[in-house]
Amino acid sequence: MATQLRVRLYREFLTPALHRRFTAAAGVTLLACYVEAVLIGEHSSLIWSWFPIGRAGLRTLLLFIPSLSIFILRVAQLHVGARTTDSPFQTFRQYALRFNTAQTLVWYIFSAWWFSEVYVWSQPKSANLNWIVEGKSYERPRLNERPIYLRSIFLTLGLMQSCLHLFYDYDRVHIPVTKTKPQTASDQPSAIAVQPLAQLRTKLPHLVQVAIPRALSIMILGPIVYSLFVRRMAWSWSLFLARIFWNLPKGSEPPKIPPYHISVLFRSVTASLLLIILWEFSNATFEAYVAQPPLKIDRPLTADSRDPNGSLLTGLKAKKEVAKTFAFWELAYISQSLPQRRQMFFEDIDRRGGAMWTQVLNACLDVIQGMNTRITEFKTPSAAAPPPQPQQNNLQYLPRISSPLKADNILTNPPPPKSKLEMVETNLGTVTKSYGQQPRSKPLSLPSSPLAKKYLESAKNKALTQEQQQAISPAGLRSTYISYLMQFLRSPFGHPFRQTVRRRACAVVLGTPYSQLSVIVDAIDSLTRLAIASLTEDSYGKVQTDVPVIIRTFTSTIANVEAFKRDLQVHWTDVEFREEEGGREVEEVDLVIEKLRGGLRELLEAFGGYAENLGLGIREMRVAREMVGGDDNQDE
């Protein structure tokens, strides 16, 4: 009996592809490090200042370590979809205390520290950035504060850049959402991917525009932060390290004049600019190469597998976001551009778990039906937990420390005490009973006399105006509180707490914690392309039996998503919502609706003439055409 071959997982093809892209991105970044190594080095020699085999080459390798730190961070925290939360504050609360946040801070601070050491080491002696100022022959050496200030500035810059990295979600890889072209010939390629180098040439001016304001802000805020928070701590640590190698005074204090010389400030700006550009260029290069289509030499990644269809199925069913996203991207590419591979889908009917087409159909429908499921769960709150069932009382009580309750007549007088202990118990009981049986003091209340009420009302009217009386009333206090709260929400400080219609709709329709927009669009496009191609390529006729299911799913999903977007209640914190100004327009959700409507329109044009044979009733076809805005009489 022949041994069944193991189906290689999709990630076994995706991981080597990502490694190759990582290597290519690292090579491009190494070239950027070489440019910066030449800029920060000495320029005393016309040849050795740029010759790669020399100090310039060594500085290049050292400067590559900060870029490599960014690459390691991006690989560790890679994700594709956008973060979906109801408000920015919820995003902060959800991600602030995670390990990824601390990891981001550590890698950026390490990268900044390493760059500072390379920069200080690369400067000429005239820059006066040595650890120690020797002074004259009769003076003791003293600690130089200039390099301390520069290192502190770089560490502060690392902290700032890590916060920007988290705020703008640099870990996300932006891949194109729409990857196929409607109504194109099957032998034509789908959306042409932009080459990474072309993307970098386009992004480079923007990176410089981003880096310049940040570097200038460091020149302005750096001295303030250094003087108020960093100076003494940085001085003490540097002094501790310097005493290991030099004989310095024990009671050395920071100089009275801070190191804010114009040359130091200029170096802090230029060096900060180079470091920010290096960080931004590393992030842009990584994303440009990783976000390329799942192809290897213009062929799908699974083309090298002994079972290409089986490997692709493992990716479509994967739990990991990255593998699933690239697998659906590959499916969309095959459905649009590779007729031979599509033919393999239709002819693979003896696969374990069902025919290849059936498994692809189920995987795509699961993604599309997921939107309906999330909308239903949002509209129907989870039922309350059932009451706990009574259980046998198997508790073990503590040992009894008092005498059991008496079972005789409680109305008869107790017997007189015989011992001192009984006398104490009797006296305490008498005092306790008398205290508990005393009538309670009446609470303070307003005078009930009509005359007293009249004088009280007269005094209130003389002391307070009608507006003041309304202001201190419960309704007035509540109105004042709501007014201040609305003013706060309309201010920039209240923006993080707004739960807008757009954010809430995306969280429900596209899923959490990351948006599945790319996967949803690929699933819609793939089913549309495969179903239309089956008219000429499906020799077994299996697809035509599932076309009604696709049409009904598209129709019901369009209706559900549109109804949800139309009926979604506006949250009270969404103070900027305006119905007449397109407040319910959600770009991502509208794109899904448009894709569903476009796919349904193409399916109706291709299979409308066979509706009766496919089992689609007149009413179903009329509803479907209404969803795409077509003529209701075409089905008759």
XYZ file of C-alpha atoms in Angstrom, residues 104-450:
347
model
C 9.138 48.329 21.273
C 10.585 50.670 23.915
C 13.576 48.411 24.541
C 14.508 47.988 20.884
C 14.238 51.682 20.027
C 16.204 52.766 23.094
C 18.901 50.190 22.331
C 19.003 51.345 18.712
C 19.348 54.988 19.784
C 22.091 54.189 22.311
C 24.092 52.205 19.764
C 23.798 54.982 17.182
C 24.982 57.520 19.769
C 28.107 55.496 20.491
C 28.913 55.105 16.797
C 28.299 58.805 16.185
C 30.458 59.998 19.095
C 33.234 57.579 18.129
C 33.147 58.798 14.499
C 33.564 62.514 15.291
C 36.965 64.228 14.971
C 38.918 65.364 18.010
C 38.049 68.976 17.283
C 34.398 68.218 18.122
C 35.425 67.895 21.795
C 33.250 64.820 22.422
C 35.751 62.803 24.459
C 34.724 61.375 27.813
C 37.316 63.404 29.696
C 38.540 66.980 29.420
C 42.241 66.795 30.282
C 42.706 70.485 31.022
C 46.086 72.053 31.740
C 49.059 70.321 33.347
C 48.171 71.482 36.863
C 44.439 70.640 36.523
C 42.818 67.332 37.276
C 40.838 65.707 34.450
C 37.111 66.311 34.575
C 34.111 64.727 32.988
C 32.989 66.153 29.640
C 29.258 66.900 29.589
C 28.953 67.333 25.813
C 28.836 63.603 24.953
C 26.546 63.040 27.952
C 24.094 65.549 26.518
C 24.207 63.965 23.059
C 23.671 60.466 24.434
C 20.753 61.702 26.523
C 19.239 63.371 23.482
C 19.487 60.136 21.495
C 17.858 58.111 24.274
C 15.068 60.674 24.540
C 14.656 60.447 20.780
C 14.403 56.657 21.040
C 11.629 56.998 23.610
C 9.784 59.492 21.402
C 10.131 57.352 18.270
C 8.883 54.251 20.082
C 5.755 56.168 21.154
C 5.191 57.271 17.546
C 5.764 53.691 16.397
C 3.002 52.485 18.722
C 0.663 55.405 18.018
C 0.797 55.073 14.217
C 0.963 51.259 14.369
C 4.169 50.827 12.388
C 3.908 47.063 12.973
C 1.113 46.849 10.423
C 2.049 45.873 6.869
C -0.166 47.715 4.386
C -1.025 45.357 1.558
C -3.314 46.377 -1.310
C -6.952 45.612 -0.565
C -8.190 45.287 -4.143
C -5.955 42.910 -6.086
C -8.070 41.890 -9.068
C -9.550 43.755 -11.992
C -13.173 43.117 -12.924
C -14.043 41.784 -16.363
C -10.511 41.172 -17.622
C -9.243 38.344 -19.687
C -8.002 35.380 -17.718
C -4.563 35.446 -19.332
C -3.918 39.006 -18.234
C -2.164 39.658 -14.931
C -4.135 41.044 -12.040
C -3.186 44.233 -10.238
C 0.440 45.018 -11.058
C 2.494 45.203 -7.884
C 4.700 48.240 -7.452
C 8.343 47.281 -7.114
C 9.918 47.972 -3.691
C 12.600 50.306 -5.032
C 9.986 52.354 -6.863
C 7.987 52.616 -3.636
C 11.072 53.770 -1.722
C 11.866 56.447 -4.299
C 8.320 57.737 -3.890
C 8.413 57.637 -0.084
C 11.883 59.122 0.427
C 10.833 62.811 0.185
C 8.023 62.151 2.629
C 10.418 60.478 5.071
C 12.656 63.545 5.026
C 9.641 65.817 5.572
C 8.657 63.723 8.595
C 12.169 63.619 10.039
C 12.943 67.356 9.863
C 10.189 68.572 12.262
C 11.026 65.824 14.755
C 14.713 66.722 14.701
C 13.951 70.424 15.151
C 11.631 69.621 18.057
C 14.511 67.791 19.713
C 16.673 70.906 19.407
C 13.973 72.946 21.185
C 12.711 70.452 23.741
C 15.977 68.604 24.296
C 17.658 71.211 26.548
C 14.465 71.592 28.588
C 14.002 67.865 29.149
C 17.710 67.389 29.812
C 17.878 70.160 32.409
C 14.694 69.252 34.283
C 14.673 65.455 34.253
C 17.830 63.884 32.877
C 20.929 65.921 33.668
C 21.777 64.850 37.221
C 20.966 61.191 36.653
C 22.945 61.076 33.391
C 25.869 62.870 35.028
C 25.998 60.490 38.005
C 25.905 57.376 35.805
C 28.543 58.709 33.441
C 30.728 59.696 36.400
C 30.367 56.208 37.876
C 31.557 54.614 34.630
C 34.329 57.141 34.038
C 35.866 56.537 37.473
C 36.616 52.973 36.430
C 39.198 54.254 33.920
C 40.143 57.736 35.157
C 40.964 59.327 38.476
C 38.194 61.847 38.981
C 37.150 63.848 42.063
C 34.580 62.059 44.216
C 32.429 65.099 44.810
C 32.283 66.145 41.183
C 29.090 68.038 40.309
C 27.691 69.026 36.912
C 29.117 72.310 35.621
C 27.145 75.421 36.376
C 26.981 76.228 32.660
C 25.069 73.525 30.694
C 26.628 72.260 27.455
C 24.267 74.166 25.178
C 26.910 75.469 22.813
C 25.748 76.230 19.301
C 27.982 73.478 17.894
C 26.496 70.900 20.268
C 22.954 71.935 19.398
C 23.779 71.773 15.699
C 25.241 68.289 16.080
C 22.196 67.160 18.060
C 19.905 68.296 15.239
C 21.913 66.783 12.381
C 22.555 63.511 14.192
C 18.887 63.251 15.232
C 17.858 63.875 11.640
C 20.116 61.063 10.403
C 18.852 58.653 13.070
C 15.170 59.392 12.383
C 15.700 58.976 8.639
C 17.457 55.665 9.300
C 14.534 54.449 11.416
C 11.893 55.607 8.973
C 13.797 54.216 5.985
C 14.191 50.851 7.722
C 10.455 50.676 8.428
C 9.545 51.733 4.888
C 11.970 49.234 3.326
C 10.690 46.371 5.447
C 7.085 47.114 4.539
C 7.816 47.629 0.828
C 9.401 44.178 0.518
C 7.113 42.220 2.826
C 3.937 43.592 1.205
C 4.785 42.047 -2.183
C 2.398 39.467 -3.730
C 2.806 35.798 -2.678
C 4.814 34.945 -5.768
C 8.163 33.327 -6.460
C 9.546 34.095 -9.915
C 6.037 35.141 -11.058
C 4.558 31.857 -9.836
C 2.408 31.237 -6.741
C 4.304 30.159 -3.655
C 2.574 26.766 -3.574
C 3.566 25.966 -7.166
C 6.654 24.141 -5.852
C 4.594 21.840 -3.647
C 3.900 18.218 -4.545
C 0.290 18.979 -3.653
C -0.248 22.662 -4.506
C -3.971 22.569 -3.792
C -3.518 20.905 -0.409
C -0.845 23.380 0.671
C -3.053 26.287 -0.350
C -5.963 24.851 1.631
C -3.854 24.758 4.801
C -3.274 28.472 4.379
C -6.958 29.241 3.746
C -7.840 27.401 6.974
C -4.932 28.800 8.999
C -5.500 30.486 12.355
C -2.548 32.867 12.000
C -3.482 36.174 10.432
C -0.395 36.569 8.223
C -0.545 33.080 6.693
C -4.288 33.325 6.073
C -4.009 36.764 4.473
C -1.291 35.733 2.024
C -3.105 32.465 1.224
C -6.281 34.335 0.240
C -4.137 36.785 -1.733
C -2.665 33.846 -3.643
C -6.143 32.405 -4.191
C -7.315 35.735 -5.622
C -4.283 35.837 -7.934
C -4.918 32.281 -9.149
C -8.607 32.956 -9.676
C -7.828 35.991 -11.814
C -4.674 35.130 -13.736
C -3.871 31.389 -13.858
C -6.372 29.313 -15.894
C -4.254 26.153 -15.621
C -4.246 26.326 -11.843
C -7.988 27.044 -11.834
C -8.460 23.904 -13.917
C -6.717 21.960 -11.151
C -9.266 23.322 -8.673
C -12.199 22.032 -10.707
C -10.649 18.635 -11.499
C -9.460 17.832 -7.962
C -12.589 15.967 -6.758
C -11.096 13.002 -4.845
C -9.419 14.991 -2.093
C -9.698 14.041 1.535
C -12.274 16.303 3.167
C -14.137 16.958 -0.063
C -13.466 18.280 -3.531
C -11.021 21.165 -3.854
C -13.748 23.505 -5.089
C -16.013 22.587 -2.175
C -13.299 23.305 0.387
C -12.383 26.608 -1.276
C -16.076 27.535 -1.360
C -16.506 26.734 2.342
C -13.393 28.697 3.303
C -14.562 31.785 1.402
C -18.140 31.532 2.644
C -16.921 31.223 6.235
C -15.133 34.561 5.863
C -18.169 36.254 4.295
C -20.656 34.714 6.720
C -18.432 35.877 9.563
C -19.706 39.410 8.947
C -23.317 38.259 9.361
C -22.407 36.357 12.513
C -20.714 39.339 14.118
C -23.645 41.616 13.240
C -26.091 39.134 14.770
C -24.024 38.829 17.928
C -23.838 42.608 18.201
C -27.610 43.008 17.840
C -28.395 40.107 20.179
C -26.612 40.484 23.514
C -25.460 37.285 25.116
C -28.059 35.671 27.302
C -27.681 35.964 31.022
C -25.853 33.151 32.714
C -28.207 30.408 34.039
C -28.683 30.297 37.790
C -26.319 27.909 39.534
C -27.704 24.456 40.226
C -28.076 23.492 43.877
C -25.297 21.253 45.026
C -24.958 18.926 47.940
C -23.815 20.631 51.085
C -20.433 19.052 51.663
C -18.946 22.004 53.508
C -16.885 21.270 56.583
C -17.744 23.771 59.295
C -15.344 25.127 61.861
C -15.550 23.622 65.351
C -18.286 25.116 67.569
C -16.974 27.658 70.080
C -20.250 28.492 71.863
C -23.017 26.548 73.536
C -25.896 25.355 71.321
C -29.185 27.251 71.139
C -31.695 26.447 73.850
C -34.679 24.352 72.891
C -36.904 25.106 75.936
C -39.568 27.793 76.300
C -38.012 31.205 75.613
C -40.834 33.127 77.306
C -40.067 31.863 80.804
C -37.627 33.696 82.988
C -34.115 32.317 82.863
C -32.742 30.654 85.995
C -30.606 32.848 88.268
C -26.883 32.829 87.511
C -24.818 30.421 89.580
C -21.254 31.368 88.591
C -19.374 34.583 87.947
C -19.205 33.885 84.209
C -22.985 33.466 84.016
C -23.443 36.713 85.969
C -21.282 38.600 83.430
C -23.222 37.080 80.511
C -26.546 38.053 82.139
C -25.484 41.649 82.736
C -24.130 42.058 79.183
C -27.312 40.633 77.739
C -29.452 42.985 79.779
C -27.475 46.038 78.617
C -27.572 44.908 74.987
C -31.319 44.299 75.026
C -32.026 47.657 76.622
C -29.909 49.428 73.988
C -31.562 47.633 71.128
C -35.068 48.207 72.442
C -34.675 51.980 72.887
C -36.602 54.053 70.336
C -34.395 55.522 67.632
C -33.846 59.258 67.463
C -35.757 60.899 64.666
C -33.698 62.231 61.737
C -33.522 65.905 61.033
C -36.264 67.086 58.766
C -37.625 70.269 57.395
C -40.096 72.084 59.625
C -43.627 70.925 59.060
C -45.281 74.132 60.281
C -46.862 76.146 57.419
